[in-house]
Amino acid sequence: MNIVVLVKQVPDTWAERRLRDDDKTLDRESGDAVINEIDEYAVEEALRLQEKHGGEVTVLSMGPPRAIETIRKALAMGVDKAVHLTDDALHGSCAPQTSLALAAVLGTLEYDLVICGSEAVDARVSAMGALLAERLGVPQLTGARKVEVDGTTVRIERQTENGYDVVEAATPAVISVVEKINDPRYPSFKGIMAAKKKPLRTLSVADAGIDPAQVGLAGATSEVVEFTARPPREAGRVVRDEGDGGVKLADYLASQKII
Amino acid sequence: MAEVLVLVEHAAGAAKKVTFELLTAARRLGEPSAVILGAPGTAGAITDRLAEYGAAKIYLGESDDIDGYLVAPKAEALAALVADRQPAAVLVAASAEGKEIAGRLAVKTGSGFVADAVDIDSEGTATQSVFGGATIVWSRVTKGTPIFTVRPNSVAAKPEPAAGAVEEVSVQVSAAAKGARVIERVVEDKGSRPDLTEASIVVSGGRGMGGPENFSLVEALADSLGAAVGASRAATDAGWYPHQNQVGQTGVTVSPQLYVAVGISGAIQHRAGMQTSKTIVAVNKDPEAPIFELADFGVVGDLFQVVPQLTEEIVKRKA
Ligand SMILES: Cc1cc2nc3c(=O)[nH]c(=O)nc-3n(C[C@H](O)[C@H](O)[C@H](O)COP(=O)(O)OP(=O)(O)OC[C@H]3O[C@@H](n4cnc5c(N)ncnc54)[C@H](O)[C@@H]3O)c2cc1C
Ligand SMILES: Nc1ncnc2c1ncn2[C@@H]1O[C@H](COP(=O)(O)O)[C@@H](O)[C@H]1O
């Protein structure tokens, strides 16, 4: 069974994140960047499925040149090979455009499953799995907290607000995973060394057969008009509990007409 | 007036609160038409309240295939309506499913979408709260039919009665949209508490709870307020509380009238899920805990003292 796992490089949430003043896109150059955390769970799930069912795992990432660090992390965890879609023409792509570009590359790869994360922490669109399923015309198995494969049948538990749905489809299919699904492994020293020698294909927009007019800021389907830092919340009142902390809190809630 | 489609979020035969918020926001952009998609018999009691909140029309598309397969049939049915009605905009709740429906609809109709808007003005400019709430962004769709997903509890629902004329639409689900079959829907100990994203009050517990057994304190407080229960990742990771109750960057985003943080430090990833709450109160024994920077009212103290006293006090005052 061949799996393509999608990973995205995102600004570290611990660091200060900002939009660029010039074109109002996310600043992906300054500041620390890390693998989107849920994507580690996607990689882990791909590797576990490979351990059970064989085949090859390929990591695919679209992002600026530095996204190679994120690809290396997936390779160090055990992924076999990598494809990096990188081109200045992709800068500022919106979610539908990103799905178009990723789908174009996926169209050239052999896969039974595409596995991605449920949400990227930078833009929090939380729809890439659905967008890709739509573009590729394959079943959407998203929000998975458990995945089971039996031949060409894939069954997932899709996490819902108050439980889960059991959903089934035939391969090829797109899966997105939530954090609950597994505990990602740490790359071993051996894995990190091996990652450097694994096959990596770097594709430009032209290499992938993507029409440059269909991607990037100029043709994006939505735009940021303006942005500003949120004004800090007005400092509230903090009291020390002197045996009446609960009562004081109740007084406050009453003063706000909440109780 | 331009027609604006609003996809009705419903469960167990009732429209969810967010639907009325969507209708309220849609009225700024034009004349709302509610779209009900579901199994036969879904419409039932829903339609009256949709009219009450401004639905001039109600499109009713009922088919077993809607519930029988994941997401794709709803996106397809909505796309058919968009092609037919040429609406000025489409509004969908920013729930996990709503975001996916909106995304697929955008691809189908060659449109753009704004994810997780907390407000929309009459020009179609949406407000988003990004980077853990640290930055406010105004954005708009520049291609096709503007599609918005709107965060529950962000827009205050206001009634404004309209005709609510029901129009049945036939739903033909293509083979392609029947790829992912729903075998079973399992509800795990839902109890009687409101849904986390819809609740107007959320009480969350964190690592300070010390163990799963103590979450009964948080639950008792929640029940005294009619609130939903949330948890920090430290608590869900430890298995103290179900993962689906996790609030934050990798959990759900809530925006209630009141958020009560109990034994939660207030890490940036937690804030990402609760920063837009209207009022925030916190109980924490560490006066330096970052949660106090956000709190409108904070109590520095032992939660095992403060929380039971608070619960008792609320019960007493409500009696
Ligand atoms: C990529 C990523 C994503 C993440 N996503 C999320 C997310 O979605 N949601 C989330 O919550 N976290 C998330 N986190 C984790 C986050 O960084 C914090 O680790 C987590 O929120 C801490 O939870 P906590 O506040 O319960 O625990 P702690 O930070 O350990 O805080 C516990 C607090 O309880 C107080 N306390 C202890 N005992 C008592 C007592 N008896 N009485 C009163 N107070 C007491 C302590 O003073 C302390 O402030 C994420 C982290 C990463 C790296
Ligand atoms: N540029 C990208 N390159 C590779 N994978 C991506 C990219 N953007 C999003 N993804 C995948 O899609 C998932 C959901 O992202 P999103 O829908 O943008 O929140 C992420 O967890 C990734 O697995």
XYZ file of C-alpha atoms and ligand atoms in Angstrom:
654
model
C 0.000 0.000 0.000
C 1.475 3.349 -1.022
C 0.859 6.389 1.100
C 1.544 10.055 0.520
C 1.651 12.053 3.734
C 1.263 15.824 3.650
C 3.238 18.015 5.982
C 3.274 21.764 6.260
C 5.848 24.039 7.776
C 4.299 26.656 10.047
C 5.593 29.453 12.259
C 6.227 28.205 15.789
C 3.260 29.095 17.963
C 5.583 29.960 20.809
C 7.235 32.624 18.681
C 5.663 35.883 17.642
C 3.722 35.414 14.429
C 3.031 38.250 12.066
C 1.683 39.243 8.674
C 3.957 41.062 6.272
C 3.326 44.771 5.906
C 3.955 44.757 2.156
C 1.538 42.127 0.831
C -0.347 41.121 3.996
C 0.648 37.482 3.699
C 1.954 35.359 6.536
C 5.620 36.065 7.216
C 7.215 32.655 6.676
C 10.798 33.926 6.544
C 11.507 35.508 9.914
C 11.030 33.659 13.146
C 11.198 29.993 13.991
C 9.372 27.518 11.829
C 8.352 23.998 12.776
C 6.428 21.084 11.343
C 2.694 21.598 11.855
C 2.279 19.446 14.938
C -0.696 17.391 13.777
C 1.239 16.481 10.668
C 3.622 14.470 12.864
C 0.603 12.364 13.788
C -0.174 11.975 10.085
C 3.400 10.797 9.458
C 3.208 8.415 12.398
C -0.056 6.923 11.145
C 1.411 6.472 7.652
C 4.418 4.666 9.113
C 2.254 2.419 11.266
C 0.080 1.490 8.289
C 3.225 0.772 6.292
C 4.526 -1.475 9.066
C 1.320 -3.498 8.821
C 0.583 -3.422 5.129
C 3.893 -2.719 3.376
C 4.369 -0.325 0.483
C 6.087 3.010 0.338
C 5.534 6.279 2.171
C 6.240 9.570 0.408
C 6.115 12.942 2.124
C 4.812 15.891 0.108
C 5.108 19.489 1.203
C 4.432 22.762 -0.511
C 6.311 25.701 0.930
C 9.321 28.007 0.686
C 12.858 26.574 0.442
C 13.207 26.376 4.219
C 10.303 23.894 4.351
C 12.993 21.340 3.597
C 13.665 21.281 7.369
C 10.140 20.023 7.899
C 10.464 17.443 5.133
C 13.695 16.203 6.776
C 11.862 15.718 10.023
C 9.368 13.396 8.309
C 12.202 11.535 6.582
C 14.025 11.187 9.899
C 10.893 9.663 11.419
C 11.082 6.969 8.748
C 9.350 8.159 5.583
C 11.019 6.712 2.471
C 11.204 9.665 0.096
C 10.089 13.224 -0.401
C 8.615 15.669 -2.879
C 8.990 19.384 -2.225
C 6.853 21.737 -4.283
C 8.498 25.119 -4.070
C 8.288 28.154 -6.310
C 8.018 31.901 -5.832
C 4.860 31.737 -7.930
C 3.148 29.886 -5.053
C 3.679 32.691 -2.553
C 0.403 33.916 -1.090
C -1.721 31.030 -2.354
C -5.117 30.672 -0.687
C -6.500 27.312 0.457
C -8.308 26.412 -2.800
C -5.143 27.240 -4.740
C -2.970 25.220 -2.387
C -5.307 22.275 -2.849
C -5.065 22.705 -6.604
C -1.267 22.659 -6.478
C -1.073 19.696 -4.083
C -3.647 17.791 -6.151
C -1.602 18.416 -9.289
C 1.447 16.832 -7.672
C -0.606 13.998 -6.183
C -1.868 13.295 -9.683
C 1.671 12.330 -10.684
C 2.225 10.037 -7.677
C 0.937 6.550 -7.039
C -1.048 6.345 -3.844
C -3.654 4.272 -2.107
C -3.962 6.766 0.712
C -3.214 10.434 1.160
C -2.883 11.334 4.832
C -2.835 14.890 6.126
C -3.443 16.671 9.411
C -6.850 17.996 10.412
C -5.670 21.569 10.751
C -2.635 23.737 10.107
C -2.028 26.068 13.039
C -1.078 29.081 10.923
C -4.283 29.769 9.007
C -6.457 27.124 10.709
C -8.494 26.487 7.590
C -9.063 22.866 8.649
C -10.324 21.767 5.278
C -7.381 20.586 3.194
C -8.408 16.929 3.389
C -11.886 17.819 2.119
C -10.528 20.114 -0.586
C -8.155 17.435 -1.839
C -10.839 14.756 -1.826
C -12.983 17.104 -3.901
C -10.196 17.857 -6.367
C -8.987 14.278 -6.688
C -12.494 12.828 -6.850
C -11.745 10.290 -4.129
C -13.516 9.574 -0.818
C -13.000 11.902 2.114
C -12.190 10.232 5.423
C -11.424 13.209 7.609
C -11.083 13.896 11.313
C -9.871 10.364 11.983
C -8.983 9.310 15.503
C -8.538 5.706 14.363
C -7.736 4.148 10.982
C -8.038 0.508 9.945
C -7.194 -0.904 6.547
C -8.452 -4.244 5.286
C -7.413 -4.876 1.681
C -8.891 -2.004 -0.285
C -11.327 -0.987 2.466
C -10.456 1.786 4.890
C -12.494 2.384 7.984
C -12.042 5.329 10.284
C -13.510 6.707 13.464
C -14.267 10.336 12.733
C -14.235 12.437 15.871
C -17.385 14.467 16.366
C -18.461 16.959 18.981
C -20.054 14.330 21.152
C -18.559 11.040 20.047
C -17.512 9.567 16.742
C -18.798 8.376 13.377
C -17.634 5.143 11.829
C -16.965 5.862 8.159
C -15.828 3.490 5.440
C -14.491 3.904 1.920
C -12.530 2.107 -0.739
C -8.992 3.144 -1.607
C -7.722 5.449 -2.959
C -8.911 7.892 -0.317
C -7.852 11.015 1.567
C -7.567 10.780 5.341
C -7.020 13.575 7.819
C -6.072 12.771 11.381
C -6.685 14.386 14.767
C -4.265 14.446 17.672
C -5.910 11.608 19.517
C -4.927 9.034 16.891
C -1.444 8.075 18.103
C 1.763 9.219 19.777
C 4.305 10.234 17.164
C 7.763 8.709 17.465
C 10.865 10.827 17.935
C 13.387 10.578 15.116
C 16.328 8.420 16.176
C 19.931 9.502 15.582
C 20.125 6.816 12.904
C 16.946 8.151 11.334
C 18.293 11.667 11.263
C 21.491 10.527 9.546
C 19.599 8.334 7.071
C 17.228 11.192 6.187
C 20.056 13.069 4.538
C 20.507 10.327 1.945
C 16.868 9.681 1.127
C 15.510 10.620 -2.310
C 14.131 14.155 -2.487
C 12.501 15.584 -5.578
C 12.173 19.356 -5.777
C 9.457 20.546 -8.138
C 8.739 23.989 -9.510
C 5.270 24.994 -10.621
C 6.284 24.281 -14.221
C 7.714 20.857 -13.271
C 4.380 19.935 -11.707
C 2.428 21.134 -14.725
C 0.608 23.809 -12.717
C -0.569 26.930 -14.520
C 1.150 29.777 -12.628
C -1.921 31.964 -13.160
C -3.936 29.520 -11.026
C -1.782 29.940 -7.925
C -0.162 32.692 -5.876
C -1.250 35.981 -4.417
C -2.355 37.672 -7.656
C -4.953 35.030 -8.439
C -5.956 34.158 -4.864
C -9.679 33.679 -4.244
C -9.653 35.767 -1.088
C -7.551 38.609 0.205
C -6.547 40.218 3.454
C -7.726 43.817 3.345
C -6.246 44.968 6.608
C -4.888 43.657 9.877
C -3.952 44.908 13.310
C -2.679 43.608 16.602
C -5.535 42.891 18.981
C -5.622 45.572 21.628
C -4.652 43.927 24.905
C -7.610 43.045 27.105
C -8.103 45.573 29.804
C -6.421 44.381 32.957
C -8.956 42.643 35.128
C -9.116 42.391 38.873
C -7.222 39.637 40.643
C -7.996 38.864 44.270
C -6.292 36.487 46.658
C -8.486 33.847 48.225
C -8.869 34.540 51.924
C -11.476 31.939 52.489
C -14.060 33.842 50.476
C -12.639 33.534 46.944
C -15.646 31.597 45.699
C -18.050 34.141 47.117
C -16.089 37.021 45.582
C -16.143 35.304 42.214
C -19.893 34.789 42.540
C -20.238 38.495 43.412
C -18.350 39.367 40.261
C -20.535 37.126 38.092
C -23.611 38.683 39.671
C -22.254 42.182 39.005
C -21.904 41.222 35.347
C -25.478 39.878 35.395
C -24.179 36.443 34.442
C -25.850 34.855 37.449
C -32.788 42.136 -2.538
C -29.902 39.759 -3.126
C -30.408 36.255 -1.848
C -27.967 34.871 0.732
C -27.883 31.156 1.445
C -27.499 29.991 5.035
C -26.804 26.329 5.658
C -28.788 25.197 8.697
C -26.775 23.340 11.362
C -29.112 20.901 12.984
C -29.002 17.949 15.304
C -31.691 15.785 16.809
C -34.500 17.601 15.013
C -33.540 21.101 16.106
C -31.561 23.891 14.516
C -28.440 24.730 16.471
C -28.056 28.198 17.901
C -25.342 29.093 15.409
C -27.942 28.896 12.631
C -29.760 31.923 14.048
C -26.449 33.739 14.319
C -25.770 32.953 10.656
C -29.221 34.231 9.663
C -28.606 37.422 11.621
C -25.266 37.979 9.867
C -26.774 37.084 6.477
C -29.378 39.849 6.815
C -26.565 42.380 6.541
C -25.678 41.033 3.107
C -29.146 40.537 1.676
C -32.217 38.418 2.139
C -31.470 35.117 3.846
C -32.700 31.799 2.527
C -32.142 28.933 4.919
C -31.055 25.604 3.467
C -32.000 22.465 5.355
C -30.214 19.326 4.232
C -30.831 16.068 6.001
C -32.636 12.775 6.167
C -36.361 12.732 5.343
C -38.310 14.246 8.222
C -35.545 16.631 9.254
C -37.462 19.848 8.638
C -40.099 19.105 11.250
C -40.138 21.799 13.864
C -37.134 23.654 12.512
C -38.802 25.889 9.957
C -40.782 28.207 12.258
C -37.731 29.384 14.089
C -35.835 29.962 10.857
C -38.577 32.318 9.728
C -38.452 34.048 13.092
C -34.793 34.887 12.472
C -35.273 36.260 8.997
C -35.399 33.368 6.542
C -37.503 34.626 3.653
C -37.259 31.234 2.022
C -36.410 27.822 3.292
C -35.008 25.300 0.854
C -35.637 21.821 2.024
C -33.512 19.034 0.595
C -34.217 15.723 2.251
C -32.614 12.441 1.296
C -31.233 9.425 3.098
C -28.034 9.900 1.126
C -27.347 13.187 2.925
C -26.777 11.495 6.250
C -25.572 8.236 4.782
C -22.343 9.643 3.388
C -19.785 12.036 4.747
C -19.829 15.766 3.816
C -19.711 15.393 0.010
C -23.514 15.073 -0.515
C -24.153 18.280 1.427
C -21.521 20.158 -0.575
C -23.039 18.834 -3.777
C -26.612 19.788 -2.851
C -25.471 23.244 -1.792
C -23.498 23.686 -5.019
C -26.617 22.813 -7.035
C -28.531 25.528 -5.186
C -25.746 28.042 -5.722
C -25.763 27.306 -9.460
C -29.515 27.658 -9.566
C -30.042 30.652 -7.301
C -26.830 32.619 -7.915
C -26.796 33.935 -4.322
C -24.769 36.946 -3.228
C -23.073 34.847 -0.542
C -23.217 31.550 1.332
C -22.876 31.293 5.120
C -21.969 28.077 6.902
C -21.137 27.421 10.563
C -17.425 27.060 11.320
C -17.900 23.578 12.740
C -15.603 20.752 11.660
C -18.166 19.664 9.087
C -19.140 23.196 8.098
C -15.552 24.085 7.260
C -15.278 21.038 5.035
C -18.580 21.700 3.274
C -17.529 25.298 2.647
C -14.159 24.188 1.284
C -15.661 21.684 -1.131
C -18.294 24.188 -2.188
C -15.552 26.723 -2.946
C -13.768 24.241 -5.218
C -17.010 23.221 -6.940
C -18.069 26.794 -7.636
C -14.632 28.275 -8.319
C -15.083 30.586 -5.350
C -13.060 31.737 -2.424
C -13.956 31.254 1.213
C -13.176 32.952 4.485
C -12.601 30.499 7.316
C -13.812 31.067 10.848
C -15.094 34.624 10.561
C -16.063 36.268 13.850
C -17.991 39.035 12.080
C -19.146 40.079 8.612
C -20.131 43.584 7.525
C -22.597 44.647 4.850
C -19.809 44.939 2.275
C -18.896 41.300 2.742
C -15.709 42.026 4.644
C -15.128 39.387 7.289
C -13.268 39.782 10.557
C -11.017 36.932 11.663
C -9.144 36.434 14.884
C -5.816 34.758 14.089
C -2.524 33.723 15.703
C -4.121 32.614 18.905
C -6.264 35.731 18.970
C -3.255 38.061 18.890
C -4.070 39.561 15.500
C -7.305 40.755 13.934
C -7.607 40.386 10.174
C -10.205 41.780 7.776
C -10.562 39.788 4.612
C -12.876 39.275 1.704
C -13.516 36.869 -1.093
C -12.388 38.075 -4.513
C -13.556 35.239 -6.756
C -16.885 33.590 -7.422
C -19.604 33.448 -4.774
C -18.287 34.602 -1.388
C -18.453 31.742 1.102
C -18.031 32.351 4.812
C -17.747 30.000 7.709
C -18.729 31.802 10.895
C -17.533 30.923 14.395
C -20.398 29.995 16.728
C -21.210 32.553 19.441
C -19.530 35.400 17.537
C -22.558 37.189 16.141
C -25.450 37.865 18.514
C -28.627 36.324 17.090
C -31.516 38.786 16.772
C -35.006 37.814 15.617
C -36.544 39.569 12.635
C -39.552 37.682 11.341
C -39.770 36.875 7.651
C -41.980 34.740 5.437
C -40.099 31.472 5.721
C -41.701 30.043 2.594
C -40.721 26.412 2.332
C -39.583 25.200 -1.073
C -38.657 21.588 -1.526
C -35.596 20.897 -3.614
C -34.751 17.495 -4.984
C -31.431 16.087 -3.907
C -29.619 13.855 -6.368
C -26.428 12.594 -4.844
C -23.898 11.502 -7.451
C -21.950 8.274 -7.199
C -18.786 10.320 -6.672
C -20.248 11.895 -3.537
C -21.072 8.485 -2.096
C -17.467 7.513 -1.545
C -17.361 7.704 2.239
C -20.208 5.766 3.799
C -21.272 6.450 7.374
C -21.695 3.069 9.035
C -22.586 4.267 12.491
C -22.872 7.460 14.519
C -21.824 6.919 18.103
C -22.687 9.368 20.869
C -20.386 9.107 23.861
C -21.724 10.113 27.266
C -23.158 13.363 26.048
C -25.257 13.845 29.141
C -27.450 16.894 29.283
C -24.733 19.534 28.991
C -24.752 21.905 26.032
C -22.334 21.480 23.138
C -18.973 23.031 23.835
C -18.921 25.323 20.789
C -22.507 26.481 21.267
C -22.587 26.933 25.024
C -22.865 30.467 26.327
C -20.811 29.447 29.358
C -17.831 27.102 29.365
C -16.042 25.843 32.475
C -12.662 24.242 31.754
C -10.304 22.307 33.955
C -6.561 21.845 33.522
C -3.622 20.071 35.051
C -4.395 21.758 38.334
C -7.352 19.383 38.717
C -4.794 16.791 39.745
C -6.663 13.785 38.397
C -9.754 12.573 36.553
C -11.798 12.104 39.717
C -11.608 15.813 40.508
C -13.254 16.812 37.265
C -16.514 16.264 39.134
C -15.793 19.679 40.714
C -15.662 21.298 37.294
C -18.776 19.428 36.219
C -20.694 20.510 39.298
C -19.732 24.134 38.681
C -20.679 23.772 35.010
C -24.055 22.315 35.915
C -24.786 25.119 38.357
C -24.255 27.546 35.463
C -25.830 25.450 32.708
C -22.394 25.376 31.119
C -20.410 23.031 28.904
C -17.210 21.444 30.221
C -13.860 21.978 28.536
C -10.330 20.901 29.351
C -6.768 21.917 28.608
C -4.564 19.647 26.605
C -2.618 18.736 29.716
C -5.842 17.266 31.089
C -6.930 15.499 27.901
C -3.448 14.154 27.207
C -3.378 12.682 30.687
C -6.677 10.975 29.893
C -8.533 12.867 32.617
C -11.176 14.141 30.252
C -12.259 13.202 26.701
C -10.208 14.596 23.893
C -13.213 16.134 22.154
C -13.551 18.524 25.092
C -10.101 19.999 24.526
C -10.129 23.754 24.100
C -7.296 25.372 22.179
C -5.184 25.414 19.117
C -5.497 21.706 18.473
C -8.870 21.393 20.094
C -12.061 23.355 19.672
C -12.361 27.108 19.587
C -14.999 28.520 21.879
C -16.312 32.029 22.156
C -18.811 31.988 25.017
C -20.235 34.826 27.093
C -18.300 33.476 30.052
C -15.208 31.268 30.154
C -14.102 29.890 33.506
C -10.531 28.544 33.600
C -9.831 26.317 36.563
C -6.266 25.141 37.225
C -5.194 26.220 33.747
C -2.002 28.224 33.266
C -3.117 29.943 30.050
C -0.489 28.802 27.538
C -0.677 30.461 24.140
C -2.076 27.293 22.562
C -4.878 27.224 25.095
C -5.616 30.905 24.586
C -5.970 30.285 20.859
C -9.187 28.458 21.633
C -10.806 30.841 24.131
C -9.362 34.305 23.669
C -12.487 35.719 22.023
C -14.687 34.793 24.994
C -16.607 37.864 26.192
C -15.804 37.481 29.883
C -12.982 35.365 31.270
C -12.528 34.390 34.894
C -9.826 32.186 36.364
C -8.952 30.292 39.496
C -5.280 29.450 39.877
C -2.972 29.147 42.851
C -0.073 30.770 41.015
C -0.420 34.581 40.928
C 2.043 34.647 38.006
C -0.050 32.331 35.813
C -0.490 33.952 32.385
C -4.224 33.245 32.438
C -4.559 36.226 34.815
C -3.364 38.513 31.991
C -6.582 37.707 30.147
C -8.924 37.328 33.039
C -11.537 39.975 33.779
C -11.647 38.552 37.257
C -9.191 36.172 38.840
C -8.916 34.402 42.147
C -5.482 33.377 43.352
C -6.177 30.374 45.473
C -6.580 26.643 45.779
C -9.229 25.461 43.376
C -10.262 22.725 45.799
C -11.396 25.499 48.152
C -12.587 28.130 45.733
C -14.527 26.046 43.216
C -16.845 24.177 45.602
C -17.561 27.442 47.401
C -18.348 29.136 44.102
C -20.659 26.320 43.051
C -22.467 26.412 46.365
C -22.827 30.165 46.145
C -24.252 30.024 42.617
C -26.721 27.299 43.539
C -27.766 29.339 46.576
C -28.226 32.555 44.587
C -30.128 30.841 41.820
C -32.497 29.138 44.240
C 1.511 22.485 18.969
C 0.854 22.549 20.307
C -0.533 22.565 20.371
C -1.184 22.651 21.608
N -2.543 22.698 21.629
C -3.171 22.889 22.814
C -4.596 22.986 22.906
O -5.318 22.846 21.913
N -5.157 23.207 24.111
C -4.422 23.350 25.248
O -5.008 23.565 26.322
N -3.091 23.216 25.206
C -2.448 22.988 24.025
N -1.094 22.846 24.012
C -0.372 22.709 25.292
C -0.066 24.008 26.000
O 1.171 24.491 25.540
C 0.024 23.783 27.511
O 0.988 22.800 27.769
C -1.292 23.354 28.146
O -2.339 24.223 27.754
C -1.149 23.356 29.630
O -2.333 22.923 30.250
P -2.669 23.393 31.737
O -2.785 24.857 31.754
O -3.821 22.591 32.194
O -1.400 22.869 32.541
P -0.244 23.677 33.249
O 0.407 24.624 32.316
O 0.592 22.674 33.925
O -1.014 24.566 34.294
C -1.677 24.052 35.423
C -2.060 25.237 36.254
O -2.827 24.782 37.357
C -2.489 25.539 38.505
N -2.810 24.732 39.698
C -2.271 23.564 40.075
N -2.855 23.103 41.190
C -3.796 24.010 41.549
C -4.739 24.108 42.600
N -4.859 23.168 43.551
N -5.547 25.193 42.656
C -5.464 26.152 41.701
N -4.597 26.101 40.668
C -3.773 25.046 40.578
C -1.007 25.811 38.343
O -0.633 26.979 39.063
C -0.868 25.994 36.841
O -0.970 27.358 36.449
C -0.430 22.724 22.795
C 0.963 22.688 22.730
C 1.604 22.608 21.512
C 3.112 22.579 21.470
N 1.368 23.763 1.916
C 1.077 22.524 2.361
N 1.908 21.485 2.061
C 1.621 20.242 2.485
N 0.560 19.936 3.233
C -0.303 20.915 3.557
C -0.098 22.265 3.136
N -1.119 23.007 3.622
C -1.906 22.168 4.333
N -1.421 20.903 4.292
C -1.985 19.704 4.944
O -3.354 19.932 5.217
C -3.618 19.830 6.615
C -4.737 20.762 7.023
O -4.388 22.096 6.747
P -5.419 23.293 6.660
O -6.655 22.773 5.981
O -4.698 24.328 5.853
O -5.699 23.743 8.073
C -2.283 20.071 7.295
O -2.247 19.445 8.555
C -1.314 19.435 6.287
O -1.233 18.029 6.454
